PDB file of C-alpha atoms in Angstrom:
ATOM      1  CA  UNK A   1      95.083 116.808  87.362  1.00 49.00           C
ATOM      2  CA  UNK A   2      96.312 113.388  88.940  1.00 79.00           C
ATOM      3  CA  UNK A   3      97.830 110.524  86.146  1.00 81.00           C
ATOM      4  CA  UNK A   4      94.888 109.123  85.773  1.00 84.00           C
ATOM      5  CA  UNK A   5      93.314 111.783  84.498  1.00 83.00           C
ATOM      6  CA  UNK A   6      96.824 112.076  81.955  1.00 86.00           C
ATOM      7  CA  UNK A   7      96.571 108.820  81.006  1.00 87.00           C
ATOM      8  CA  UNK A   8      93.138 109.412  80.344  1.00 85.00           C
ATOM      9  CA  UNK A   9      93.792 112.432  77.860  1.00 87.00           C
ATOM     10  CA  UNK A  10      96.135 110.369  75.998  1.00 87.00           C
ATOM     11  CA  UNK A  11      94.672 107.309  75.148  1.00 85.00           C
ATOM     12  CA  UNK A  12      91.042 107.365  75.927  1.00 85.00           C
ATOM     13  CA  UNK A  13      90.509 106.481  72.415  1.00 87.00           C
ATOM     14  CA  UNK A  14      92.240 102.775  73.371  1.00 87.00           C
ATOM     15  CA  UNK A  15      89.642 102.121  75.979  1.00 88.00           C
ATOM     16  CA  UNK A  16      86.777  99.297  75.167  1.00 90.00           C
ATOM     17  CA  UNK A  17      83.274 100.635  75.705  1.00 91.00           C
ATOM     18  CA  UNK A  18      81.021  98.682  77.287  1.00 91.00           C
ATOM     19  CA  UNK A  19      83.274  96.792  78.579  1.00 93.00           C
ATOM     20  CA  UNK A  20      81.218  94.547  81.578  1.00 93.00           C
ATOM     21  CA  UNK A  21      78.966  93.978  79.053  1.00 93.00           C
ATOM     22  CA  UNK A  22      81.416  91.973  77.229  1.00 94.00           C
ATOM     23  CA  UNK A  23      83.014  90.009  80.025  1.00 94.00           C
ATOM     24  CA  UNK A  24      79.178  89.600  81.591  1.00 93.00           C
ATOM     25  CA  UNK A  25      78.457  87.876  78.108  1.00 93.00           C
ATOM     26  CA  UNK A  26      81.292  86.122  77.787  1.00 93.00           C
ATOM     27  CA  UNK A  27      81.548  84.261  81.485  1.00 91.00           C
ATOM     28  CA  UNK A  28      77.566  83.544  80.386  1.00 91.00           C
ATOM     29  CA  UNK A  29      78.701  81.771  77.727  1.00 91.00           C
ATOM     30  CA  UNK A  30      81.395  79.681  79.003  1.00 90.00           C
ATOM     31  CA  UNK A  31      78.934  78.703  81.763  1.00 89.00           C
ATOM     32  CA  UNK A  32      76.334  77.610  79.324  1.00 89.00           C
ATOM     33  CA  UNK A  33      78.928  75.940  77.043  1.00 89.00           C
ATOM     34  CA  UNK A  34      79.943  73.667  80.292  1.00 86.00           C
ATOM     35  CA  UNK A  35      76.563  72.754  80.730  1.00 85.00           C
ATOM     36  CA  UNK A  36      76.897  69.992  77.704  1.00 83.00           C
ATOM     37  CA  UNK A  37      79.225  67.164  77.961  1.00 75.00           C
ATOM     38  CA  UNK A  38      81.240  67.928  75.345  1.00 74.00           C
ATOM     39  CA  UNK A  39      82.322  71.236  76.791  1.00 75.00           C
ATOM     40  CA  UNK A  40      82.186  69.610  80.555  1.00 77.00           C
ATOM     41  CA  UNK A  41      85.992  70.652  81.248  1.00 81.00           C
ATOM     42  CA  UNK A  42      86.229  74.547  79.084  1.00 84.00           C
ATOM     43  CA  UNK A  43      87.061  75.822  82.176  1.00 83.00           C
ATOM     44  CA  UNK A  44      90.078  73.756  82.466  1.00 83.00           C
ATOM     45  CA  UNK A  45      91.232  74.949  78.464  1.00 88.00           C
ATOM     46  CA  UNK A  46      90.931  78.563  80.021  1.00 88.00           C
ATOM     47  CA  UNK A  47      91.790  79.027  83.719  1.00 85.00           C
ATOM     48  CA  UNK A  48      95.144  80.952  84.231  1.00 85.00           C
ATOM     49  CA  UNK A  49      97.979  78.130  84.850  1.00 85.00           C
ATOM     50  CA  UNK A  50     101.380  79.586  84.803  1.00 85.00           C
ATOM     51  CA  UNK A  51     103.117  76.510  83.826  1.00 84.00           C
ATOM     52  CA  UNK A  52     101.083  75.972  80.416  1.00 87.00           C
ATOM     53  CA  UNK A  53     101.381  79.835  79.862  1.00 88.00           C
ATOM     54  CA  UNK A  54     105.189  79.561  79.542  1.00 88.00           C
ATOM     55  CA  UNK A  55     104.642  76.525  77.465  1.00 89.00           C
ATOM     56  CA  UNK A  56     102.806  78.703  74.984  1.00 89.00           C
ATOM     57  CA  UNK A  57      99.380  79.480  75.927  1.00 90.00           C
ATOM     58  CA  UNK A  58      99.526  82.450  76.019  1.00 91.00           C
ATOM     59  CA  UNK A  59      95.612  82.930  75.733  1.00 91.00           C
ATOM     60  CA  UNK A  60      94.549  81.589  79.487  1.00 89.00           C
ATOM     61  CA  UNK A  61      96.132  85.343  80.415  1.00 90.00           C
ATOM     62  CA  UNK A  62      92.691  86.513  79.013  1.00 90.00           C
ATOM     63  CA  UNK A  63      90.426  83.826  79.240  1.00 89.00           C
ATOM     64  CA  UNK A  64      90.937  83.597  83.090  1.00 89.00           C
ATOM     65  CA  UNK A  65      88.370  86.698  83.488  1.00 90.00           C
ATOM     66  CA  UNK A  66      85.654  84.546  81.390  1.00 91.00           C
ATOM     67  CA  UNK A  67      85.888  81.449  83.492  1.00 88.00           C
ATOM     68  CA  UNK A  68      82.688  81.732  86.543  1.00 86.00           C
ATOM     69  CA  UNK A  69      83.984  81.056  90.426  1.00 77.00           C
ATOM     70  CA  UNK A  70      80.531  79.854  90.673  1.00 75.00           C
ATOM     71  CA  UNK A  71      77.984  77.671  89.803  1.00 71.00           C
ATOM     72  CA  UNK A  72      74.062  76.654  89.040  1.00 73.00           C
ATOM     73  CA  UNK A  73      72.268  79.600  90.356  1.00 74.00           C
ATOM     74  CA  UNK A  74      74.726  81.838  91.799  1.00 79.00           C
ATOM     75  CA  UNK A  75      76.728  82.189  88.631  1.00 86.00           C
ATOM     76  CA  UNK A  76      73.179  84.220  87.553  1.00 85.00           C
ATOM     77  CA  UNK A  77      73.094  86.154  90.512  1.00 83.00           C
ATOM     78  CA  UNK A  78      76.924  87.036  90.823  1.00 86.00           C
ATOM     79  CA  UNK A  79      76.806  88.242  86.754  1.00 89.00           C
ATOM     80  CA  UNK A  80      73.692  90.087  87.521  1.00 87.00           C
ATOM     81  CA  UNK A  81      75.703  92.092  90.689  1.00 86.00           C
ATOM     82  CA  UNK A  82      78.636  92.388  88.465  1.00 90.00           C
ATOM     83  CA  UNK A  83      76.989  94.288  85.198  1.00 91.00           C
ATOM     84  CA  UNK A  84      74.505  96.401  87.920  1.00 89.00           C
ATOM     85  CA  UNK A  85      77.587  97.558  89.504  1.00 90.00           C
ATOM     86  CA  UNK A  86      80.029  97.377  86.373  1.00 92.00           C
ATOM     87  CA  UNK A  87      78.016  99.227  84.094  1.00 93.00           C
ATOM     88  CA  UNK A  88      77.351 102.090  86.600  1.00 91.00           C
ATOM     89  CA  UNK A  89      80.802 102.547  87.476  1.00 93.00           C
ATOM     90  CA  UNK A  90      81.771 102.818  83.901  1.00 93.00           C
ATOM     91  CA  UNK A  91      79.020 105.542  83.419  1.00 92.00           C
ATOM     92  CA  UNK A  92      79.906 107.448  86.410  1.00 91.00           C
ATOM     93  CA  UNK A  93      83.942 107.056  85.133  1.00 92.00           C
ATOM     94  CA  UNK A  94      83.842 106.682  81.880  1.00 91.00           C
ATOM     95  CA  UNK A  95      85.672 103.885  79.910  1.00 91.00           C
ATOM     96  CA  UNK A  96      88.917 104.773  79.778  1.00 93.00           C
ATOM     97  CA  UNK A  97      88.834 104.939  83.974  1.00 93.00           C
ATOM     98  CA  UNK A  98      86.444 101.698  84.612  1.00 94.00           C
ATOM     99  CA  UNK A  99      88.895  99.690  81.846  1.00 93.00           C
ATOM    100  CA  UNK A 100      92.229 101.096  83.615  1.00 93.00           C
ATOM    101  CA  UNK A 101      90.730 100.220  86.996  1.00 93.00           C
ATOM    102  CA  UNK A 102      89.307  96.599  85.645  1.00 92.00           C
ATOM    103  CA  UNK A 103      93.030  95.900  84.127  1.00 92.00           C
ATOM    104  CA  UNK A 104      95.075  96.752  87.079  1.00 91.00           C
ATOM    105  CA  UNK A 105      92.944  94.280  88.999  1.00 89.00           C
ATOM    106  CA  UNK A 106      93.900  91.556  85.952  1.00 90.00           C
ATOM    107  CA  UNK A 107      97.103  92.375  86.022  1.00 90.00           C
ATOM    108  CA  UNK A 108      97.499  91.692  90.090  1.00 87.00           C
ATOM    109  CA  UNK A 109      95.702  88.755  89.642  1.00 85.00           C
ATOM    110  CA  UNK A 110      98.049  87.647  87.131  1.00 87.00           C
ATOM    111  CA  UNK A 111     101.091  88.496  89.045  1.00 86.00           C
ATOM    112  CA  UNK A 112      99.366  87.115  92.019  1.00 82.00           C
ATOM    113  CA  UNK A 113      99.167  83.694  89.335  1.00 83.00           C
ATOM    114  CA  UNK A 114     102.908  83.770  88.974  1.00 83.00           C
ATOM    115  CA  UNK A 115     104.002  84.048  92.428  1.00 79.00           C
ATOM    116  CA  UNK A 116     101.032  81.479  93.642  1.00 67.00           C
ATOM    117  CA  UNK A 117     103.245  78.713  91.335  1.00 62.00           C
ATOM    118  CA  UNK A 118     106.215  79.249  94.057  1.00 53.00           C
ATOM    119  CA  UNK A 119     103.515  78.528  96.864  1.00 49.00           C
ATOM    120  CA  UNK A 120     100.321  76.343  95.646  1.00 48.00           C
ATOM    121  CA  UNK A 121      98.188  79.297  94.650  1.00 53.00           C
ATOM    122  CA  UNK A 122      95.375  79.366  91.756  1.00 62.00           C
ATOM    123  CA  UNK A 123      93.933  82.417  90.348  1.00 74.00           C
ATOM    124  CA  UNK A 124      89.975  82.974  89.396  1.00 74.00           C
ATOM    125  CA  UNK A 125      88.012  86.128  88.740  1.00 80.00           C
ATOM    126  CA  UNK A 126      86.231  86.339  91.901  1.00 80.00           C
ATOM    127  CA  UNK A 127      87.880  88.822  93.384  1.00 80.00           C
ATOM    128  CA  UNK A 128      88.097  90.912  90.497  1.00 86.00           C
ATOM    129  CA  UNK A 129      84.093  91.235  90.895  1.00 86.00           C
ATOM    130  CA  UNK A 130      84.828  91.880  94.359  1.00 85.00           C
ATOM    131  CA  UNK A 131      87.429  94.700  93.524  1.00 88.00           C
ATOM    132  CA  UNK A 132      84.471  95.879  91.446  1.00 90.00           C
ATOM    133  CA  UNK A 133      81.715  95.782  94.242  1.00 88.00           C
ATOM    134  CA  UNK A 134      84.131  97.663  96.547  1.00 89.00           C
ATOM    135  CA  UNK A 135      84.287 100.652  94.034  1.00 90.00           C
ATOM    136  CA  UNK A 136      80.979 101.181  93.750  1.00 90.00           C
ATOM    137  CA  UNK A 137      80.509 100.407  97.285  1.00 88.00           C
ATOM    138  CA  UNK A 138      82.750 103.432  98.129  1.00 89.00           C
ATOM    139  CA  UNK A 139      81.590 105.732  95.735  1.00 89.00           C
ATOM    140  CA  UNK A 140      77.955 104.858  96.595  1.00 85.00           C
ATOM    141  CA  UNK A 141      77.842 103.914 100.187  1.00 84.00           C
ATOM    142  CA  UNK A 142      73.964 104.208 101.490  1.00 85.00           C
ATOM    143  CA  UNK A 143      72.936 102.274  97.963  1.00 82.00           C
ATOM    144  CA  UNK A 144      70.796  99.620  98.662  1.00 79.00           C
ATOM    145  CA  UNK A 145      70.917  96.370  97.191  1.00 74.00           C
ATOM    146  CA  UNK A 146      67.688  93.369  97.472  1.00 70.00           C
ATOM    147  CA  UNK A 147      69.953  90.261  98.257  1.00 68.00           C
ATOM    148  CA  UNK A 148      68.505  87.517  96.942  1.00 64.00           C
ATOM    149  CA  UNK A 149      66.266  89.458  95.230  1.00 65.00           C
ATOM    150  CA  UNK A 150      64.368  90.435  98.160  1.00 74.00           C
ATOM    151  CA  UNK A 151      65.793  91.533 101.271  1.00 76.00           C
ATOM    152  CA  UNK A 152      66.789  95.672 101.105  1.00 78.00           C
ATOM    153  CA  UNK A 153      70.672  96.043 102.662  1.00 78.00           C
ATOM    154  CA  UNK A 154      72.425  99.422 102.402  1.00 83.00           C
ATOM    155  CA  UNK A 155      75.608  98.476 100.565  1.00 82.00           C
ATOM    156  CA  UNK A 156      78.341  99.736 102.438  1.00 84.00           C
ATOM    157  CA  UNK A 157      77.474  96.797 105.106  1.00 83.00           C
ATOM    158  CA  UNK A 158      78.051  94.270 101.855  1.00 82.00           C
ATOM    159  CA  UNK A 159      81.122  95.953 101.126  1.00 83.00           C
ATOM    160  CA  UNK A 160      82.453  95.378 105.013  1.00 84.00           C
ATOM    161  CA  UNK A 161      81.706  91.671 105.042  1.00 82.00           C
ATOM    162  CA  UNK A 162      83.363  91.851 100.885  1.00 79.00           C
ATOM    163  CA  UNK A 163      86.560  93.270 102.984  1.00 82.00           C
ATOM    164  CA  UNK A 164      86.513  90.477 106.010  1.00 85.00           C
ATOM    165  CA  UNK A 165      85.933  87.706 103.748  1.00 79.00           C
ATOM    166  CA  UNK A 166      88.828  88.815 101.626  1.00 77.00           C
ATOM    167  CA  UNK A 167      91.061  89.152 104.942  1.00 80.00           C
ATOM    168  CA  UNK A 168      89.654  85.370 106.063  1.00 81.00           C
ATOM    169  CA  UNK A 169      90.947  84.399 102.851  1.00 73.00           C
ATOM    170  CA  UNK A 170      94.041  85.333 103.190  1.00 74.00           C
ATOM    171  CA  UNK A 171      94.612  83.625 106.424  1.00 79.00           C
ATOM    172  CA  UNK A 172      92.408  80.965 106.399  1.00 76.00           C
ATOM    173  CA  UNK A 173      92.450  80.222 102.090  1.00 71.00           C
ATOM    174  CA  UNK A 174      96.452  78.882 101.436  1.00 68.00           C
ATOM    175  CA  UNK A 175      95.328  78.311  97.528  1.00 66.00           C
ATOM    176  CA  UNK A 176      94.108  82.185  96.834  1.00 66.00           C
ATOM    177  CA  UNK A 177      95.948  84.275  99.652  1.00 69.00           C
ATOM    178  CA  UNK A 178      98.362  86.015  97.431  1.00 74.00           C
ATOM    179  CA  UNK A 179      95.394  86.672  94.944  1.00 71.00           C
ATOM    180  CA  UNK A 180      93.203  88.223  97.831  1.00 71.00           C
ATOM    181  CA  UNK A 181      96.058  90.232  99.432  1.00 74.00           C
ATOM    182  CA  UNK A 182      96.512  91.813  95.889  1.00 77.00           C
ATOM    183  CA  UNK A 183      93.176  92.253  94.890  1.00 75.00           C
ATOM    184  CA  UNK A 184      93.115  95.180  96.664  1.00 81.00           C
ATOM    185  CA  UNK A 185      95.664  96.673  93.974  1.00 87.00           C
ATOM    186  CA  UNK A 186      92.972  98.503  92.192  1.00 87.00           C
ATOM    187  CA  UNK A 187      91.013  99.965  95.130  1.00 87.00           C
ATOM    188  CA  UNK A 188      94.380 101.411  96.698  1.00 88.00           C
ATOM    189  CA  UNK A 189      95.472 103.062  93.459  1.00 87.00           C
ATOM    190  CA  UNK A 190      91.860 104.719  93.045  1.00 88.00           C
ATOM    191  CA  UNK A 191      91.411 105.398  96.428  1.00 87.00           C
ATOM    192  CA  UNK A 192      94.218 104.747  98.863  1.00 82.00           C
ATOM    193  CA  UNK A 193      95.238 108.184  98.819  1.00 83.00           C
ATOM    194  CA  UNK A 194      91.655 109.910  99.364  1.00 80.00           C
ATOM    195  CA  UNK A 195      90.690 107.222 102.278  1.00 78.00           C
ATOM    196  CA  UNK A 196      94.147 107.983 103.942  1.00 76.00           C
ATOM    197  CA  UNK A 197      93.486 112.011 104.368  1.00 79.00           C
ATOM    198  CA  UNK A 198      89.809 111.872 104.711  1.00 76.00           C
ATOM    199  CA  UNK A 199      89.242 108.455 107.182  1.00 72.00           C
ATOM    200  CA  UNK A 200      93.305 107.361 108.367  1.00 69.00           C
ATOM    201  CA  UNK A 201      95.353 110.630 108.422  1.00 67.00           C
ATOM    202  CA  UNK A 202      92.764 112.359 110.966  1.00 68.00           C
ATOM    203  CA  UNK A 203      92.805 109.132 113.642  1.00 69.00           C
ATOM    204  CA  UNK A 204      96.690 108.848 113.247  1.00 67.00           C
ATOM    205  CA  UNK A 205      96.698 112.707 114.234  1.00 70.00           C
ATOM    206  CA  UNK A 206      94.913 112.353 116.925  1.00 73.00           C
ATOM    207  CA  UNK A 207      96.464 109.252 118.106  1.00 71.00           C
ATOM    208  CA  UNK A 208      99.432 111.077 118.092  1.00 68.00           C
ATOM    209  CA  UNK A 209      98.053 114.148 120.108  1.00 72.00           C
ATOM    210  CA  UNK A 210      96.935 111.820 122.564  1.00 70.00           C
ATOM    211  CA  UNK A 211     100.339 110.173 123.273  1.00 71.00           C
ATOM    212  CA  UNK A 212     101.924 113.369 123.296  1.00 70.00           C
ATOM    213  CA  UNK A 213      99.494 114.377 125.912  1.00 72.00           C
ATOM    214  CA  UNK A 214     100.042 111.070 127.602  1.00 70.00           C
ATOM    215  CA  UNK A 215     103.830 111.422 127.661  1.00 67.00           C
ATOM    216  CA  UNK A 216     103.692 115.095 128.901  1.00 59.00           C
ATOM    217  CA  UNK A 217     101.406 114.361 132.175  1.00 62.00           C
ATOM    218  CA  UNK A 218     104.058 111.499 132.395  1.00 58.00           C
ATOM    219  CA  UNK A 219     106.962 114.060 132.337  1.00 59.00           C
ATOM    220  CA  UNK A 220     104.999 116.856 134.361  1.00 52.00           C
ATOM    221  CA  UNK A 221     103.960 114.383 137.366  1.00 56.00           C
ATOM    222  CA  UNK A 222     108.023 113.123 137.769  1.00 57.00           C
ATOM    223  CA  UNK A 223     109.545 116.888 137.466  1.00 55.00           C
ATOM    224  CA  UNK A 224     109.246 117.858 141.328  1.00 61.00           C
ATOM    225  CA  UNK A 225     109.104 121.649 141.997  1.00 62.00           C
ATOM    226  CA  UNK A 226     111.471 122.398 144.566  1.00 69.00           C
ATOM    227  CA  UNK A 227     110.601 123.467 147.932  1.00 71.00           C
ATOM    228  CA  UNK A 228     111.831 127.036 148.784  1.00 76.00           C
ATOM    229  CA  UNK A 229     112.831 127.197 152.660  1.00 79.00           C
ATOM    230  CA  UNK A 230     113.263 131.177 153.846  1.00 77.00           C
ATOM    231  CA  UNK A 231     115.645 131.473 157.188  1.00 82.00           C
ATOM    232  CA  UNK A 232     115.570 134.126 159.650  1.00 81.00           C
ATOM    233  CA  UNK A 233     119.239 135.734 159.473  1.00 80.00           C
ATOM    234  CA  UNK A 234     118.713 136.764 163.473  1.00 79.00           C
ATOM    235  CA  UNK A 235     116.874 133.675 165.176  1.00 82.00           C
ATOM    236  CA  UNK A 236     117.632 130.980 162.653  1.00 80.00           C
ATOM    237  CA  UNK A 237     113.696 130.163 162.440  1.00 81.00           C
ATOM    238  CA  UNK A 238     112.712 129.028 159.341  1.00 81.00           C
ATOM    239  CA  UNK A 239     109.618 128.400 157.102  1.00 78.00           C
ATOM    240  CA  UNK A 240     109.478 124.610 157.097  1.00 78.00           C
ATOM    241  CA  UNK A 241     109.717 124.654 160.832  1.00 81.00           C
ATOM    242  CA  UNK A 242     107.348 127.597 161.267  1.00 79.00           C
ATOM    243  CA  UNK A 243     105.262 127.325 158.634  1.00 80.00           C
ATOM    244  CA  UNK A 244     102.914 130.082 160.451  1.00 80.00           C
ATOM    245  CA  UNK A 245     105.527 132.771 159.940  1.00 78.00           C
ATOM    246  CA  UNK A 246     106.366 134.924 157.498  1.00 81.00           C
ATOM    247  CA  UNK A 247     109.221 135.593 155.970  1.00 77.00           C
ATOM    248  CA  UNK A 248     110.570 138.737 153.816  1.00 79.00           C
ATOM    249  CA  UNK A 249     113.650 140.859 152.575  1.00 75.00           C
ATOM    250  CA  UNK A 250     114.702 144.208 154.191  1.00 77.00           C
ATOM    251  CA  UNK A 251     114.747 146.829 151.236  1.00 74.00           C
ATOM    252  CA  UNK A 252     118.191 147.778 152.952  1.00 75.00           C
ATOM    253  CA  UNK A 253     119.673 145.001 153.405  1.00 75.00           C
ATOM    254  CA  UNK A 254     119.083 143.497 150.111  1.00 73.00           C
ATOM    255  CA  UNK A 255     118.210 140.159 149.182  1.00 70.00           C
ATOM    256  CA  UNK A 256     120.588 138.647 150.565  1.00 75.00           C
ATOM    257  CA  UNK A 257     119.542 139.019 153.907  1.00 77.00           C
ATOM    258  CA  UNK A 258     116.253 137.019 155.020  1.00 81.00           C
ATOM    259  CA  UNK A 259     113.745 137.967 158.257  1.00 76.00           C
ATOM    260  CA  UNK A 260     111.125 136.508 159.516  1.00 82.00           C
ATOM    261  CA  UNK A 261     107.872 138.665 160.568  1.00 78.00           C
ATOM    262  CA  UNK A 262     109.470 139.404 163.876  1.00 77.00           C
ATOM    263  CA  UNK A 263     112.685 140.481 163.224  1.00 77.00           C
ATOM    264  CA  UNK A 264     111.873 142.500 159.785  1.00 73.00           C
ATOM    265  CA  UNK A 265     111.231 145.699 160.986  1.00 78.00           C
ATOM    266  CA  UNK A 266     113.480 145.076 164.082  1.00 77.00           C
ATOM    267  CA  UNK A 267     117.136 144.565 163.354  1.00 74.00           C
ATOM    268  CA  UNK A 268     120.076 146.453 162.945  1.00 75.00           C
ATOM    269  CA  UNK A 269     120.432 147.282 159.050  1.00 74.00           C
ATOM    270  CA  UNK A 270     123.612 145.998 157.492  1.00 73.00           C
ATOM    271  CA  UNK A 271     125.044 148.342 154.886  1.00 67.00           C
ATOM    272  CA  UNK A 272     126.870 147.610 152.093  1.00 60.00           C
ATOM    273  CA  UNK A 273     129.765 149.190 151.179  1.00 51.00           C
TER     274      UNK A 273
END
């Protein structure tokens, strides 16, 4: 049993059911309520600012979630992806799990808020639906989605270009860069260990078996074996200049005494004393 799964004993009974449902409903409304003049600038009475947060309200570190990155039609069609994909994740979870991973993303983004004042940054929700659409994206890879309604693409090509567009953000997108780099916050406490051993953990092994191999054909081809040369104890011939010949010990004699083929069987034994 991992913490989650503690945490999840201990105060499941905190978690809000049906919780995309809410959040679903309530961007809706926002983005209906901007629709009439009155209500042209909501978004601006509820986006996460930092500086207005330590002046008291305290409320935009909630109301951030409700405000849509989007607008016109998209708005529709990014609500539509987010309940699909929010709902199922919550089924196949549970509440307490969906809400814990759903809050660790808000709570990154709100971090992500404070630092952002030190360099320019802003904060919106969008990549908390994308944190969303990458769960389900890993959990469900071969799913397939109709973009735009119509067109049938397996989902775990979605969730690739979700992952480079976050990564162009961060280079490319000053104003959300520390909110993309940490939007990954959720995925990598879900998941960071299980992709690690299953997909990163096998490659980094066998990088590592392939430099060792590397570095020992390095090592092997620079040790030279050294070259034995026998010499004839009678006629001084020896086996680099008469490669032809053999060469041998006396059993009498001992090792210490070398022959070549002529001379083995033809000398005058030396004994030891």
């Amino acid at each position: 049993m991992n913490w989650i799964d503690r945490l999840e004993r201990k105060y499941s009974r905190l978690a809000v059911k049906n919780l995309t449902r809410y959040l679903v409903i309530g961007t809706a409304f926002v983005f209906v309520l901007s629709l009439f003049g009155d209500f042209r600038y909501i978004a601006s009475w509820l986006t996460l600012e930092p500086s207005l947060v330590m002046k008291g309200q305290i409320w935009r570190l909630v109301t951030f979630v409700f405000v849509p990155f989007v607008g016109s039609f998209w708005v529709i069609f990014a609500l539509y992806i987010f309940y699909t994909f929010g709902m199922a994740l919550e089924r196949y979870w549970g509440s307490f799990k969906f809400n814990l991973y759903y809050f660790i993303g808000v709570l990154a983004a709100i971090a992500a808020a404070f630092l952002g004042e030190f360099w320019g940054g802003r904060v919106t929700s969008e990549f908390l639906y994308m944190s969303v659409f990458l769960a389900f994206a890993y959990l469900n890879p071969n799913y397939e989605l109709l973009l735009f309604f119509i067109i049938p693409v397996k989902i775990k090509y979605l969730a690739w270009f979700d992952i480079i567009f976050t990564v162009l953000s961060i280079i490319f997108r000053p104003e959300t860069r520390i909110v993309a780099l940490l939007s990954f916050t959720s995925f990598i406490v879900f998941f960071g260990k299980e992709v690690f051993d299953v997909y990163l953990s096998p490659r980094v092994r066998k990088l590592d078996r392939q430099l060792r191999r590397r570095k020992f054909k390095v090592i092997a081809s620079s040790v030279k074996t050294p070259e034995i040369i026998y010499t004839c104890c009678i006629c001084g011939r020896t086996s680099k200049e008469y490669p032809e010949l053999k060469f041998a010990y006396c059993f009498k004699c001992g090792s210490d005494y070398e022959y070549c083929q002529e001379h083995l069987k033809n000398h005058e034994h030396i004994i030891r004393h």
